[in-house]
């Protein structure tokens, strides 16, 4: 069961802006196997969401995929045309967005909107899909009879995210991308939603990419974690391995910055802030903030290398 | 049983009724809108049921009674062919309503479709469509309508076509602006991620959002439509006699204006009142919908 579902190779995405070319993703490569749950973690603006949008091929002008391959079940998504993409989107890969309330059309009833996606995949009318809509809503612990006739403005944030999840999973996609599904929700609802996702995904055996900046959420939910910084991948390892044995200075800094209950010491942050991606630093993009920066870090860009079994890191400290 | 159903129905839609009540209150508070609404309502009612009650046939000529001044037999007098002007003005209302409705549908429809396409696709499509509308907008509206009407030849249908061809640009710009706003909403992105095609997104998710500003603008411009139709009629480029179109009737009485003033005056007053009514209603609606004035 360890076969490859998604392989991203040398992906490079830029945004053409008035200030110059923003290098949002620089040479990103990773592999995701079937039934894995991969967490992508990084600061705001490090390219997490751009990665997920690129996999869905939803990068729109002024953004552009300039280089790279996204191979999903043997098909290169970068080369597919819009029509073949539309047969993959929703059916094979689906996505949950971070703002559940604004991701639903405000003037359409919930039942209709869920029905739309089901009817397209199953090739039936929206009316005929209502039976499946009710099943989908039941699966996310909502009362179908009530919710189908509500407008998005009548839902709470948690309910709206449940609706989004039911939409994304109603077609049983092979890959589901959850782009910060809980960042707009408060902590108790966050826990409920993550538990629900966990339960549904274990039942249906979907592969999941979870995008978050919450290390705790990722640690609980994911099998593997991918750390991104300024449009590059810095570390990729199994969750346990990453938390017990972080290699990259950035990962180490992140883990040190987690507040712990009962800890009296001051929390150590990472000095500096995320670089401007119009003029990213030469060499390793992390070197201006890195406590271990060497001469070579300013000149040469490190590549992602296998350091130990299934533990990839991109840093000149390891070679 | 039925009463229960009704009360349940009312209970469920209580907020909607409350909102309507508030709107009604605002409408009553806005004097101009109230006056405008009453004028327009009278106009529509007259147009629909008026022709059933007119004392004389508006089209048949009656040379015996020509050029009669206003009296109890002929409230507004008769014209040079002996036709009762009161009957003609009442029957003319229906023609104006027809013109308004069809022009609104054609120009609103064309404007909506082209505007949504331009706004949603952007780039080349947008440039081509919007520069075309710029070309239409470069001419004064009445002159362009006259040119179209002269080219097509005078008739009711051609008047409608000419006015529609001039009017759609405003709606296209409105719909375009709205479409550009809607296409960047997160829910459009999320429905793309679910695999929706362009046709579905445009027809089901973008266009409905663009309809309401277009509808509002349509009602605001109805007065202008009447005025343009009447102007074309007056210039002999619009509706042909003997159809009782108000502008053409004003034109009919032109050469008798000094001696028989009533021929031109009554249709002229009708035009003035109805256009005033529509404009008052439009201004009032704008005030009611302006959130800054909503308190």
Coordinates of C-alpha atoms in Angstrom, one line a residue:
Chain A
X1 CA 0.0 0.0 0.0
X2 CA 3.0 2.3 0.0
X3 CA 2.6 3.5 -3.6
X4 CA 3.0 7.1 -4.7
X5 CA -0.2 9.1 -5.1
X6 CA 1.3 12.6 -5.7
X7 CA 4.7 13.6 -6.7
X8 CA 5.7 17.3 -7.0
X9 CA 8.9 17.9 -8.8
X10 CA 10.9 21.2 -8.9
X11 CA 7.8 23.3 -8.7
X12 CA 8.4 27.0 -9.2
X13 CA 5.5 29.5 -8.9
X14 CA 5.9 33.3 -9.3
X15 CA 3.5 36.2 -9.0
X16 CA 4.0 39.1 -11.3
X17 CA 3.3 42.2 -9.3
X18 CA 4.0 45.9 -9.7
X19 CA 6.8 45.6 -7.2
X20 CA 8.5 42.9 -9.1
X21 CA 8.4 39.2 -9.5
X22 CA 7.5 37.4 -6.2
X23 CA 9.1 34.0 -6.0
X24 CA 6.4 32.3 -4.1
X25 CA 7.6 28.8 -4.6
X26 CA 11.2 28.0 -5.4
X27 CA 12.1 24.5 -6.5
X28 CA 9.7 22.6 -4.3
X29 CA 9.7 18.8 -4.5
X30 CA 8.0 16.2 -2.4
X31 CA 6.3 12.9 -2.6
X32 CA 3.1 11.8 -1.0
X33 CA 2.1 8.1 -0.7
X34 CA -1.4 6.7 -0.7
X35 CA -3.2 6.9 2.7
X36 CA -0.7 9.2 4.2
X37 CA -1.6 12.3 6.1
X38 CA 0.9 15.0 5.4
X39 CA 1.0 18.3 7.3
X40 CA 2.5 21.4 5.7
X41 CA 3.7 23.8 8.3
X42 CA 5.2 27.3 7.9
X43 CA 4.8 30.9 8.7
X44 CA 2.3 33.2 6.8
X45 CA 3.5 33.8 3.3
X46 CA 5.9 30.9 3.1
X47 CA 4.0 29.2 0.3
X48 CA 1.8 26.7 2.0
X49 CA -1.4 27.9 0.4
X50 CA 0.3 28.5 -3.0
X51 CA 1.4 24.9 -2.9
X52 CA -2.1 23.6 -2.4
X53 CA -3.5 25.9 -5.1
X54 CA -0.8 24.8 -7.5
X55 CA -1.8 21.2 -7.0
X56 CA -5.4 22.1 -7.7
X57 CA -4.1 24.2 -10.7
X58 CA -6.0 27.2 -9.3
X59 CA -3.1 29.6 -9.6
X60 CA -4.5 32.5 -11.6
X61 CA -2.9 35.6 -13.2
X62 CA -0.8 37.4 -12.0
X63 CA 0.4 34.1 -10.6
X64 CA 2.1 31.5 -12.9
X65 CA 3.6 28.0 -12.6
X66 CA 6.8 28.6 -14.4
X67 CA 8.5 25.2 -14.0
X68 CA 8.0 21.8 -12.5
X69 CA 5.7 18.8 -12.6
X70 CA 2.8 17.8 -10.4
X71 CA 2.3 14.1 -11.0
X72 CA -1.0 12.7 -9.7
X73 CA -1.6 9.0 -10.4
X74 CA 0.8 9.2 -13.4
X75 CA -0.8 12.3 -14.9
X76 CA 1.1 15.6 -15.0
X77 CA -1.5 18.1 -13.7
X78 CA 0.6 21.0 -15.0
X79 CA 0.1 19.9 -18.6
X80 CA -3.6 19.1 -18.4
X81 CA -6.2 21.3 -20.0
X82 CA -9.1 23.0 -18.2
X83 CA -11.7 20.3 -19.1
X84 CA -9.7 17.3 -17.9
X85 CA -8.8 19.3 -14.8
X86 CA -12.5 19.8 -14.0
X87 CA -13.0 16.0 -14.0
X88 CA -10.2 15.7 -11.4
X89 CA -11.2 18.6 -9.2
X90 CA -13.8 17.6 -6.7
X91 CA -13.8 14.0 -7.8
X92 CA -10.2 12.9 -7.3
X93 CA -8.8 15.9 -5.4
X94 CA -10.9 18.2 -3.3
X95 CA -10.2 21.1 -1.0
X96 CA -11.3 22.7 2.2
X97 CA -10.7 26.4 2.5
X98 CA -9.8 28.4 5.6
X99 CA -12.7 30.8 5.6
X100 CA -15.7 28.5 5.6
X101 CA -18.4 31.2 5.7
X102 CA -17.0 33.1 2.7
X103 CA -16.4 29.9 0.8
X104 CA -20.1 29.2 0.5
X105 CA -22.2 31.2 -1.9
X106 CA -24.2 33.5 0.3
X107 CA -27.4 33.5 -1.8
X108 CA -27.9 29.7 -2.2
X109 CA -29.2 27.2 0.2
X110 CA -26.7 24.8 1.7
X111 CA -28.5 21.7 0.3
X112 CA -28.3 23.1 -3.3
X113 CA -24.6 23.8 -3.0
X114 CA -23.6 20.4 -1.7
X115 CA -25.9 18.9 -4.3
X116 CA -24.1 20.8 -7.1
X117 CA -20.8 19.0 -6.5
X118 CA -22.4 15.6 -5.9
X119 CA -24.5 15.9 -9.0
X120 CA -21.5 16.7 -11.1
X121 CA -19.4 13.8 -10.0
X122 CA -22.3 11.3 -10.1
X123 CA -23.7 12.8 -13.3
X124 CA -27.2 13.1 -11.9
X125 CA -29.5 16.1 -11.5
X126 CA -29.3 18.3 -8.4
X127 CA -32.7 17.1 -7.4
X128 CA -31.7 13.5 -7.5
X129 CA -28.6 14.3 -5.5
X130 CA -30.6 15.4 -2.4
X131 CA -30.6 11.9 -1.0
X132 CA -26.8 11.9 -1.1
X133 CA -26.7 15.4 0.4
X134 CA -28.6 14.2 3.4
X135 CA -26.1 11.3 3.9
X136 CA -23.2 13.7 3.5
X137 CA -24.6 16.0 6.2
X138 CA -25.4 13.2 8.5
X139 CA -21.8 12.1 8.2
X140 CA -20.6 15.4 9.6
X141 CA -23.1 15.3 12.5
X142 CA -25.4 17.9 11.2
X143 CA -29.2 17.6 11.1
X144 CA -29.9 17.2 7.4
X145 CA -33.6 18.2 7.4
X146 CA -32.8 21.5 9.0
X147 CA -29.5 22.4 7.4
X148 CA -30.4 21.8 3.7
X149 CA -32.8 24.7 3.8
X150 CA -30.5 27.2 5.5
X151 CA -28.5 29.9 3.9
X152 CA -24.8 30.2 4.8
X153 CA -25.4 33.4 6.8
X154 CA -27.6 31.3 9.1
X155 CA -24.7 28.9 9.9
X156 CA -22.1 29.2 12.7
X157 CA -18.4 29.0 11.7
X158 CA -18.2 25.4 13.0
X159 CA -21.3 24.4 11.1
X160 CA -20.1 26.1 7.9
X161 CA -16.8 24.2 8.2
X162 CA -18.7 20.9 8.6
X163 CA -20.7 21.8 5.5
X164 CA -17.4 22.4 3.6
X165 CA -16.1 19.1 4.8
X166 CA -19.2 17.3 3.8
X167 CA -18.9 18.9 0.3
X168 CA -15.3 18.0 0.0
X169 CA -15.7 14.4 1.2
X170 CA -19.1 13.6 -0.4
X171 CA -17.4 12.5 -3.5
X172 CA -14.8 10.4 -1.7
X173 CA -11.8 12.0 -3.3
X174 CA -8.4 10.2 -3.4
X175 CA -6.6 13.3 -2.1
X176 CA -8.1 16.0 0.1
X177 CA -6.3 19.2 0.8
X178 CA -7.4 21.1 3.9
X179 CA -6.0 24.6 3.8
X180 CA -6.0 25.8 7.5
X181 CA -9.4 24.3 8.1
X182 CA -9.5 25.5 11.7
X183 CA -7.8 28.8 11.7
X184 CA -11.1 30.8 11.6
X185 CA -12.6 28.8 14.5
X186 CA -12.2 28.9 18.2
X187 CA -10.3 26.2 20.1
X188 CA -13.1 24.0 21.2
X189 CA -14.7 23.9 17.7
X190 CA -11.2 23.4 16.3
X191 CA -10.9 20.2 18.3
X192 CA -14.3 19.0 17.2
X193 CA -13.5 19.7 13.6
X194 CA -10.2 18.0 13.7
X195 CA -11.7 14.9 15.5
X196 CA -14.4 14.8 12.9
X197 CA -11.9 15.0 10.0
X198 CA -9.8 12.3 11.7
X199 CA -12.8 10.0 12.0
X200 CA -14.0 10.5 8.5
X201 CA -10.6 10.2 6.9
X202 CA -9.8 7.0 8.8
X203 CA -13.1 5.5 7.7
X204 CA -12.8 6.5 4.0
X205 CA -9.1 6.1 3.7
X206 CA -8.4 9.4 1.9
X207 CA -4.9 10.8 1.5
X208 CA -4.8 14.2 3.2
X209 CA -2.6 17.3 3.0
X210 CA -3.2 19.4 6.0
X211 CA -2.0 23.0 5.8
X212 CA -1.6 24.7 9.1
X213 CA 0.6 26.9 11.2
X214 CA -0.4 25.1 14.4
X215 CA 2.3 22.5 15.3
X216 CA 0.0 20.9 17.9
X217 CA -2.8 20.2 15.4
X218 CA -0.3 18.8 12.9
X219 CA 1.4 16.6 15.5
X220 CA -1.9 15.0 16.4
X221 CA -3.3 14.5 13.0
X222 CA -0.5 13.9 10.6
X223 CA 1.8 10.9 9.8
X224 CA 4.4 13.1 8.2
X225 CA 5.3 16.8 8.4
X226 CA 6.8 19.1 5.8
X227 CA 8.2 22.3 7.1
X228 CA 8.3 25.2 4.6
X229 CA 10.2 28.5 4.8
X230 CA 10.0 31.4 2.3
X231 CA 8.9 29.3 -0.6
X232 CA 11.3 26.4 0.0
X233 CA 11.0 23.0 1.8
X234 CA 13.4 22.9 4.7
X235 CA 12.5 19.6 6.3
X236 CA 10.3 16.6 5.6
X237 CA 10.0 13.7 8.1
X238 CA 7.7 11.4 10.0
X239 CA 5.9 13.3 12.7
X240 CA 7.6 11.5 15.7
X241 CA 11.0 11.7 14.1
X242 CA 10.6 15.4 13.4
X243 CA 9.5 16.3 16.9
X244 CA 12.1 14.1 18.6
X245 CA 15.0 14.8 16.3
X246 CA 14.6 18.1 14.4
X247 CA 17.6 18.8 12.1
X248 CA 17.1 22.1 10.4
X249 CA 17.8 25.2 12.5
X250 CA 14.4 26.7 11.5
X251 CA 12.5 23.6 12.7
X252 CA 14.5 23.7 16.0
X253 CA 13.6 27.3 16.4
X254 CA 9.9 26.6 15.8
X255 CA 9.8 23.8 18.4
X256 CA 11.6 26.0 20.9
X257 CA 9.0 28.7 20.4
X258 CA 6.1 26.5 21.5
X259 CA 4.9 27.7 25.0
X260 CA 4.5 24.9 27.5
X261 CA 2.3 24.8 30.6
X262 CA 4.4 25.3 33.7
X263 CA 7.5 26.4 32.0
X264 CA 9.0 29.4 33.8
X265 CA 11.8 30.1 31.3
X266 CA 11.3 32.8 28.6
X267 CA 10.2 31.5 25.3
X268 CA 12.9 31.8 22.7
X269 CA 11.7 33.1 19.3
X270 CA 13.5 33.1 16.0
X271 CA 15.0 36.5 15.5
X272 CA 14.1 38.6 12.4
X273 CA 11.2 38.1 10.2
X274 CA 10.3 36.4 6.9
X275 CA 12.3 37.8 4.0
X276 CA 10.7 39.8 1.1
X277 CA 10.1 37.2 -1.7
X278 CA 10.7 39.9 -4.4
X279 CA 14.4 39.9 -3.4
X280 CA 14.9 36.7 -1.4
X281 CA 18.3 36.3 0.2
X282 CA 21.0 34.6 -1.9
X283 CA 22.0 31.1 -1.0
X284 CA 19.9 29.6 1.8
X285 CA 16.8 31.7 2.3
X286 CA 17.0 31.2 6.1
X287 CA 20.7 32.3 6.5
X288 CA 20.0 35.9 7.7
X289 CA 18.1 34.5 10.7
X290 CA 20.1 31.3 11.2
X291 CA 22.2 31.0 14.4
X292 CA 24.5 28.5 12.6
X293 CA 25.0 30.4 9.4
X294 CA 28.3 29.7 7.6
X295 CA 30.0 31.4 4.7
X296 CA 28.6 28.8 2.2
X297 CA 25.0 29.5 3.3
X298 CA 25.3 33.0 1.9
X299 CA 26.4 31.7 -1.5
X300 CA 25.0 28.3 -2.3
X301 CA 21.5 27.2 -2.0
X302 CA 21.2 23.9 -0.1
X303 CA 19.4 21.0 -1.7
X304 CA 16.9 18.7 0.0
X305 CA 18.9 15.6 1.0
X306 CA 18.1 12.4 2.8
X307 CA 19.8 12.6 6.1
X308 CA 18.5 9.4 7.6
X309 CA 15.7 6.9 6.9
X310 CA 12.8 9.0 5.6
X311 CA 14.1 12.2 7.0
X312 CA 14.9 14.9 4.4
X313 CA 16.5 18.2 5.3
X314 CA 17.8 21.1 3.3
X315 CA 20.7 22.6 5.2
X316 CA 24.5 22.9 4.7
X317 CA 25.1 21.7 8.3
X318 CA 24.3 18.2 7.1
X319 CA 26.1 16.6 4.2
Chain B
X1 CA -54.9 22.9 10.2
X2 CA -54.5 25.5 7.4
X3 CA -54.4 28.2 10.0
X4 CA -51.6 26.4 11.8
X5 CA -49.7 26.1 8.6
X6 CA -50.2 29.8 7.9
X7 CA -49.0 30.9 11.3
X8 CA -46.0 28.6 11.1
X9 CA -45.2 30.1 7.7
X10 CA -45.6 33.6 9.1
X11 CA -43.4 32.8 12.1
X12 CA -40.6 31.4 10.0
X13 CA -40.6 34.5 7.8
X14 CA -41.0 37.0 10.5
X15 CA -37.6 38.7 9.9
X16 CA -38.5 39.1 6.2
X17 CA -41.8 40.8 7.1
X18 CA -40.1 43.0 9.7
X19 CA -37.6 44.1 7.0
X20 CA -40.5 44.8 4.6
X21 CA -42.2 46.8 7.3
X22 CA -39.1 48.9 7.7
X23 CA -38.8 49.4 4.0
X24 CA -42.4 50.5 3.8
X25 CA -41.8 52.9 6.7
X26 CA -38.8 54.4 4.9
X27 CA -40.8 54.7 1.7
X28 CA -43.6 56.6 3.5
X29 CA -41.1 58.9 5.1
X30 CA -39.5 59.7 1.7
X31 CA -42.1 62.1 0.3
X32 CA -40.7 62.1 -3.2
X33 CA -40.8 58.3 -3.5
X34 CA -44.4 58.2 -2.3
X35 CA -45.5 60.8 -4.9
X36 CA -43.4 59.1 -7.6
X37 CA -44.9 55.7 -6.8
X38 CA -48.4 57.0 -6.9
X39 CA -47.9 58.7 -10.3
X40 CA -46.3 55.5 -11.7
X41 CA -49.0 53.3 -10.3
X42 CA -51.8 55.5 -11.8
X43 CA -49.9 55.5 -15.1
X44 CA -49.7 51.7 -15.1
X45 CA -53.3 51.2 -14.1
X46 CA -54.5 53.7 -16.7
X47 CA -52.4 51.9 -19.4
X48 CA -53.8 48.5 -18.5
X49 CA -57.5 49.2 -18.0
X50 CA -57.8 52.7 -19.5
X51 CA -58.4 51.6 -23.1
X52 CA -61.6 49.7 -22.0
X53 CA -63.2 52.9 -20.7
X54 CA -62.2 55.5 -23.3
X55 CA -65.2 57.4 -24.7
X56 CA -64.1 57.4 -28.4
X57 CA -62.0 55.3 -30.7
X58 CA -58.5 56.7 -30.6
X59 CA -57.7 56.0 -34.3
X60 CA -60.9 56.4 -36.3
X61 CA -61.1 59.8 -38.0
X62 CA -64.2 62.0 -37.6
X63 CA -63.9 65.0 -39.8
X64 CA -67.2 66.5 -38.5
X65 CA -65.7 67.2 -35.0
X66 CA -62.2 68.3 -36.0
X67 CA -60.4 70.9 -33.9
X68 CA -63.0 71.1 -31.1
X69 CA -61.8 72.9 -28.0
X70 CA -61.9 71.0 -24.6
X71 CA -65.5 70.5 -23.5
X72 CA -67.6 67.9 -21.6
X73 CA -67.9 65.9 -24.8
X74 CA -64.2 66.0 -25.4
X75 CA -62.3 66.6 -22.2
X76 CA -59.0 67.4 -24.0
X77 CA -60.6 68.6 -27.3
X78 CA -60.1 66.9 -30.7
X79 CA -57.3 67.1 -33.2
X80 CA -57.2 68.0 -36.9
X81 CA -58.7 64.6 -37.8
X82 CA -61.5 64.9 -35.3
X83 CA -60.1 62.2 -32.9
X84 CA -60.7 62.6 -29.2
X85 CA -57.4 63.6 -27.6
X86 CA -58.4 62.3 -24.2
X87 CA -59.0 58.8 -25.6
X88 CA -55.7 59.1 -27.5
X89 CA -53.7 60.1 -24.5
X90 CA -55.2 57.2 -22.4
X91 CA -54.6 54.6 -25.2
X92 CA -51.1 56.0 -25.7
X93 CA -50.1 55.0 -22.1
X94 CA -50.1 51.3 -23.2
X95 CA -47.7 52.1 -26.0
X96 CA -45.3 53.8 -23.6
X97 CA -45.5 50.8 -21.2
X98 CA -44.8 48.4 -24.0
X99 CA -41.8 50.5 -25.0
X100 CA -40.5 50.6 -21.4
X101 CA -40.9 46.8 -20.8
X102 CA -39.4 45.7 -24.1
X103 CA -36.5 48.2 -24.0
X104 CA -35.7 47.2 -20.4
X105 CA -35.6 43.5 -21.3
X106 CA -33.5 44.0 -24.4
X107 CA -31.0 46.6 -23.1
X108 CA -30.9 45.0 -19.7
X109 CA -30.3 41.6 -21.1
X110 CA -27.6 42.6 -23.6
X111 CA -25.9 44.7 -21.0
X112 CA -26.0 42.0 -18.4
X113 CA -24.6 39.3 -20.6
X114 CA -21.9 41.4 -22.2
X115 CA -21.0 43.0 -18.9
X116 CA -20.7 39.7 -17.1
X117 CA -18.6 38.2 -19.8
X118 CA -16.2 41.2 -19.9
X119 CA -15.9 41.3 -16.1
X120 CA -15.5 37.6 -15.6
X121 CA -13.0 36.9 -18.4
X122 CA -11.1 40.2 -18.3
X123 CA -8.1 40.7 -20.6
X124 CA -8.8 40.7 -24.3
X125 CA -12.6 40.0 -24.0
X126 CA -12.9 42.9 -21.5
X127 CA -10.9 45.2 -23.8
X128 CA -13.0 44.5 -26.9
X129 CA -16.4 44.7 -25.2
X130 CA -15.6 47.7 -23.1
X131 CA -14.1 49.7 -25.9
X132 CA -17.2 48.9 -27.9
X133 CA -19.4 50.3 -25.1
X134 CA -17.0 53.3 -25.0
X135 CA -17.8 53.9 -28.7
X136 CA -21.5 53.8 -28.0
X137 CA -21.0 56.2 -25.1
X138 CA -19.0 58.6 -27.1
X139 CA -22.2 59.8 -28.9
X140 CA -25.0 61.7 -27.1
X141 CA -27.7 59.2 -26.4
X142 CA -30.5 61.0 -28.3
X143 CA -28.4 61.6 -31.4
X144 CA -27.4 57.9 -31.6
X145 CA -31.0 56.8 -31.1
X146 CA -32.0 59.2 -33.9
X147 CA -29.3 57.7 -36.2
X148 CA -30.4 54.2 -35.5
X149 CA -34.1 55.1 -35.9
X150 CA -33.5 56.9 -39.2
X151 CA -31.4 54.0 -40.5
X152 CA -34.1 51.4 -39.5
X153 CA -37.0 53.4 -40.6
X154 CA -39.8 54.7 -38.3
X155 CA -42.0 52.1 -36.6
X156 CA -42.8 51.0 -33.1
X157 CA -40.4 48.0 -33.2
X158 CA -37.6 50.1 -34.7
X159 CA -38.0 52.7 -32.0
X160 CA -37.7 50.0 -29.4
X161 CA -34.6 48.6 -31.1
X162 CA -33.0 52.0 -31.4
X163 CA -33.5 52.9 -27.8
X164 CA -32.3 49.5 -26.6
X165 CA -29.1 49.8 -28.7
X166 CA -28.3 53.1 -27.1
X167 CA -29.2 52.1 -23.5
X168 CA -27.4 48.8 -22.9
X169 CA -24.0 50.3 -22.3
X170 CA -24.8 51.6 -18.8
X171 CA -26.0 48.1 -17.7
X172 CA -22.9 46.5 -19.3
X173 CA -20.6 48.7 -17.2
X174 CA -22.6 48.0 -14.0
X175 CA -22.7 44.2 -14.6
X176 CA -19.0 44.2 -15.4
X177 CA -18.1 45.9 -12.2
X178 CA -20.2 43.5 -10.2
X179 CA -18.8 40.5 -12.0
X180 CA -15.2 41.6 -11.3
X181 CA -16.1 41.9 -7.6
X182 CA -17.8 38.5 -7.5
X183 CA -15.3 36.5 -9.4
X184 CA -12.6 37.1 -6.7
X185 CA -14.9 35.9 -3.9
X186 CA -13.6 32.9 -2.0
X187 CA -16.7 30.9 -2.8
X188 CA -16.0 31.1 -6.5
X189 CA -12.5 29.7 -5.8
X190 CA -14.0 27.0 -3.7
X191 CA -16.5 26.0 -6.4
X192 CA -13.7 25.9 -8.9
X193 CA -11.8 23.5 -6.5
X194 CA -14.9 21.3 -6.7
X195 CA -14.5 21.1 -10.4
X196 CA -17.2 23.5 -11.7
X197 CA -16.8 24.6 -15.3
X198 CA -16.8 28.2 -16.6
X199 CA -20.4 27.9 -17.9
X200 CA -21.8 26.8 -14.5
X201 CA -19.8 29.4 -12.6
X202 CA -20.9 32.3 -14.8
X203 CA -24.5 31.3 -15.2
X204 CA -25.3 30.0 -11.8
X205 CA -22.9 31.9 -9.5
X206 CA -21.8 35.2 -11.1
X207 CA -24.8 36.4 -13.2
X208 CA -27.4 36.2 -10.4
X209 CA -25.2 38.5 -8.3
X210 CA -25.1 41.0 -11.1
X211 CA -28.8 41.2 -11.7
X212 CA -29.8 43.4 -8.7
X213 CA -27.7 46.6 -9.6
X214 CA -28.9 46.2 -13.2
X215 CA -32.5 46.0 -12.1
X216 CA -32.2 49.1 -9.9
X217 CA -30.6 51.0 -12.7
X218 CA -33.3 49.9 -15.1
X219 CA -36.0 51.4 -13.0
X220 CA -34.0 54.6 -12.6
X221 CA -33.8 54.9 -16.4
X222 CA -37.4 54.3 -17.3
X223 CA -38.2 58.0 -17.4
X224 CA -35.4 58.5 -19.8
X225 CA -36.7 55.8 -22.0
X226 CA -40.1 57.5 -22.3
X227 CA -38.5 60.8 -23.0
X228 CA -36.3 59.3 -25.8
X229 CA -39.3 57.5 -27.3
X230 CA -41.3 60.7 -27.2
X231 CA -38.5 62.7 -28.8
X232 CA -38.1 60.2 -31.6
X233 CA -41.9 60.3 -32.1
X234 CA -41.8 64.1 -32.2
X235 CA -39.1 64.1 -34.8
X236 CA -41.0 61.7 -36.9
X237 CA -38.4 59.0 -36.5
X238 CA -40.4 57.0 -34.0
X239 CA -43.8 55.5 -33.8
X240 CA -45.9 56.3 -36.9
X241 CA -49.3 57.9 -36.9
X242 CA -52.1 57.0 -36.5
X243 CA -50.8 55.1 -33.4
X244 CA -51.4 57.4 -30.4
X245 CA -47.8 57.8 -29.2
X246 CA -47.4 60.9 -27.1
X247 CA -44.4 62.4 -28.8
X248 CA -45.9 62.0 -32.2
X249 CA -49.1 63.6 -30.9
X250 CA -47.2 66.6 -29.7
X251 CA -45.7 66.8 -33.1
X252 CA -49.1 66.5 -34.8
X253 CA -50.4 69.7 -33.1
X254 CA -47.3 71.7 -33.8
X255 CA -48.7 73.7 -36.7
X256 CA -51.9 74.4 -34.8
X257 CA -50.2 75.5 -31.6
X258 CA -51.3 79.2 -31.7
X259 CA -55.0 78.7 -32.4
X260 CA -55.6 75.1 -31.2
X261 CA -53.2 74.8 -28.3
X262 CA -54.9 71.7 -26.8
X263 CA -53.7 69.2 -29.4
X264 CA -50.0 69.4 -28.4
X265 CA -50.5 70.5 -24.8
X266 CA -52.3 67.5 -23.3
X267 CA -50.0 64.7 -24.6
X268 CA -47.1 67.0 -23.5
X269 CA -48.4 67.3 -20.0
X270 CA -48.9 63.5 -19.9
X271 CA -45.2 63.0 -20.9
X272 CA -44.1 65.5 -18.3
X273 CA -46.1 64.0 -15.4
X274 CA -45.1 60.4 -16.2
X275 CA -41.4 61.2 -16.6
X276 CA -41.5 63.3 -13.4
X277 CA -43.1 60.3 -11.6
X278 CA -40.4 57.9 -12.7
X279 CA -37.7 60.3 -11.8
X280 CA -39.1 61.0 -8.4
X281 CA -39.5 57.3 -7.8
X282 CA -35.9 56.7 -8.9
X283 CA -34.5 59.4 -6.7
X284 CA -36.7 58.2 -3.8
X285 CA -35.5 54.6 -4.3
X286 CA -31.9 55.7 -4.3
X287 CA -32.4 57.6 -1.0
X288 CA -34.2 54.6 0.6
X289 CA -31.4 52.2 -0.4
X290 CA -28.6 54.6 0.6
X291 CA -27.5 53.3 4.0
X292 CA -26.2 56.7 5.0
X293 CA -29.7 58.1 4.7
X294 CA -31.4 55.1 6.2
X295 CA -31.8 56.4 9.7

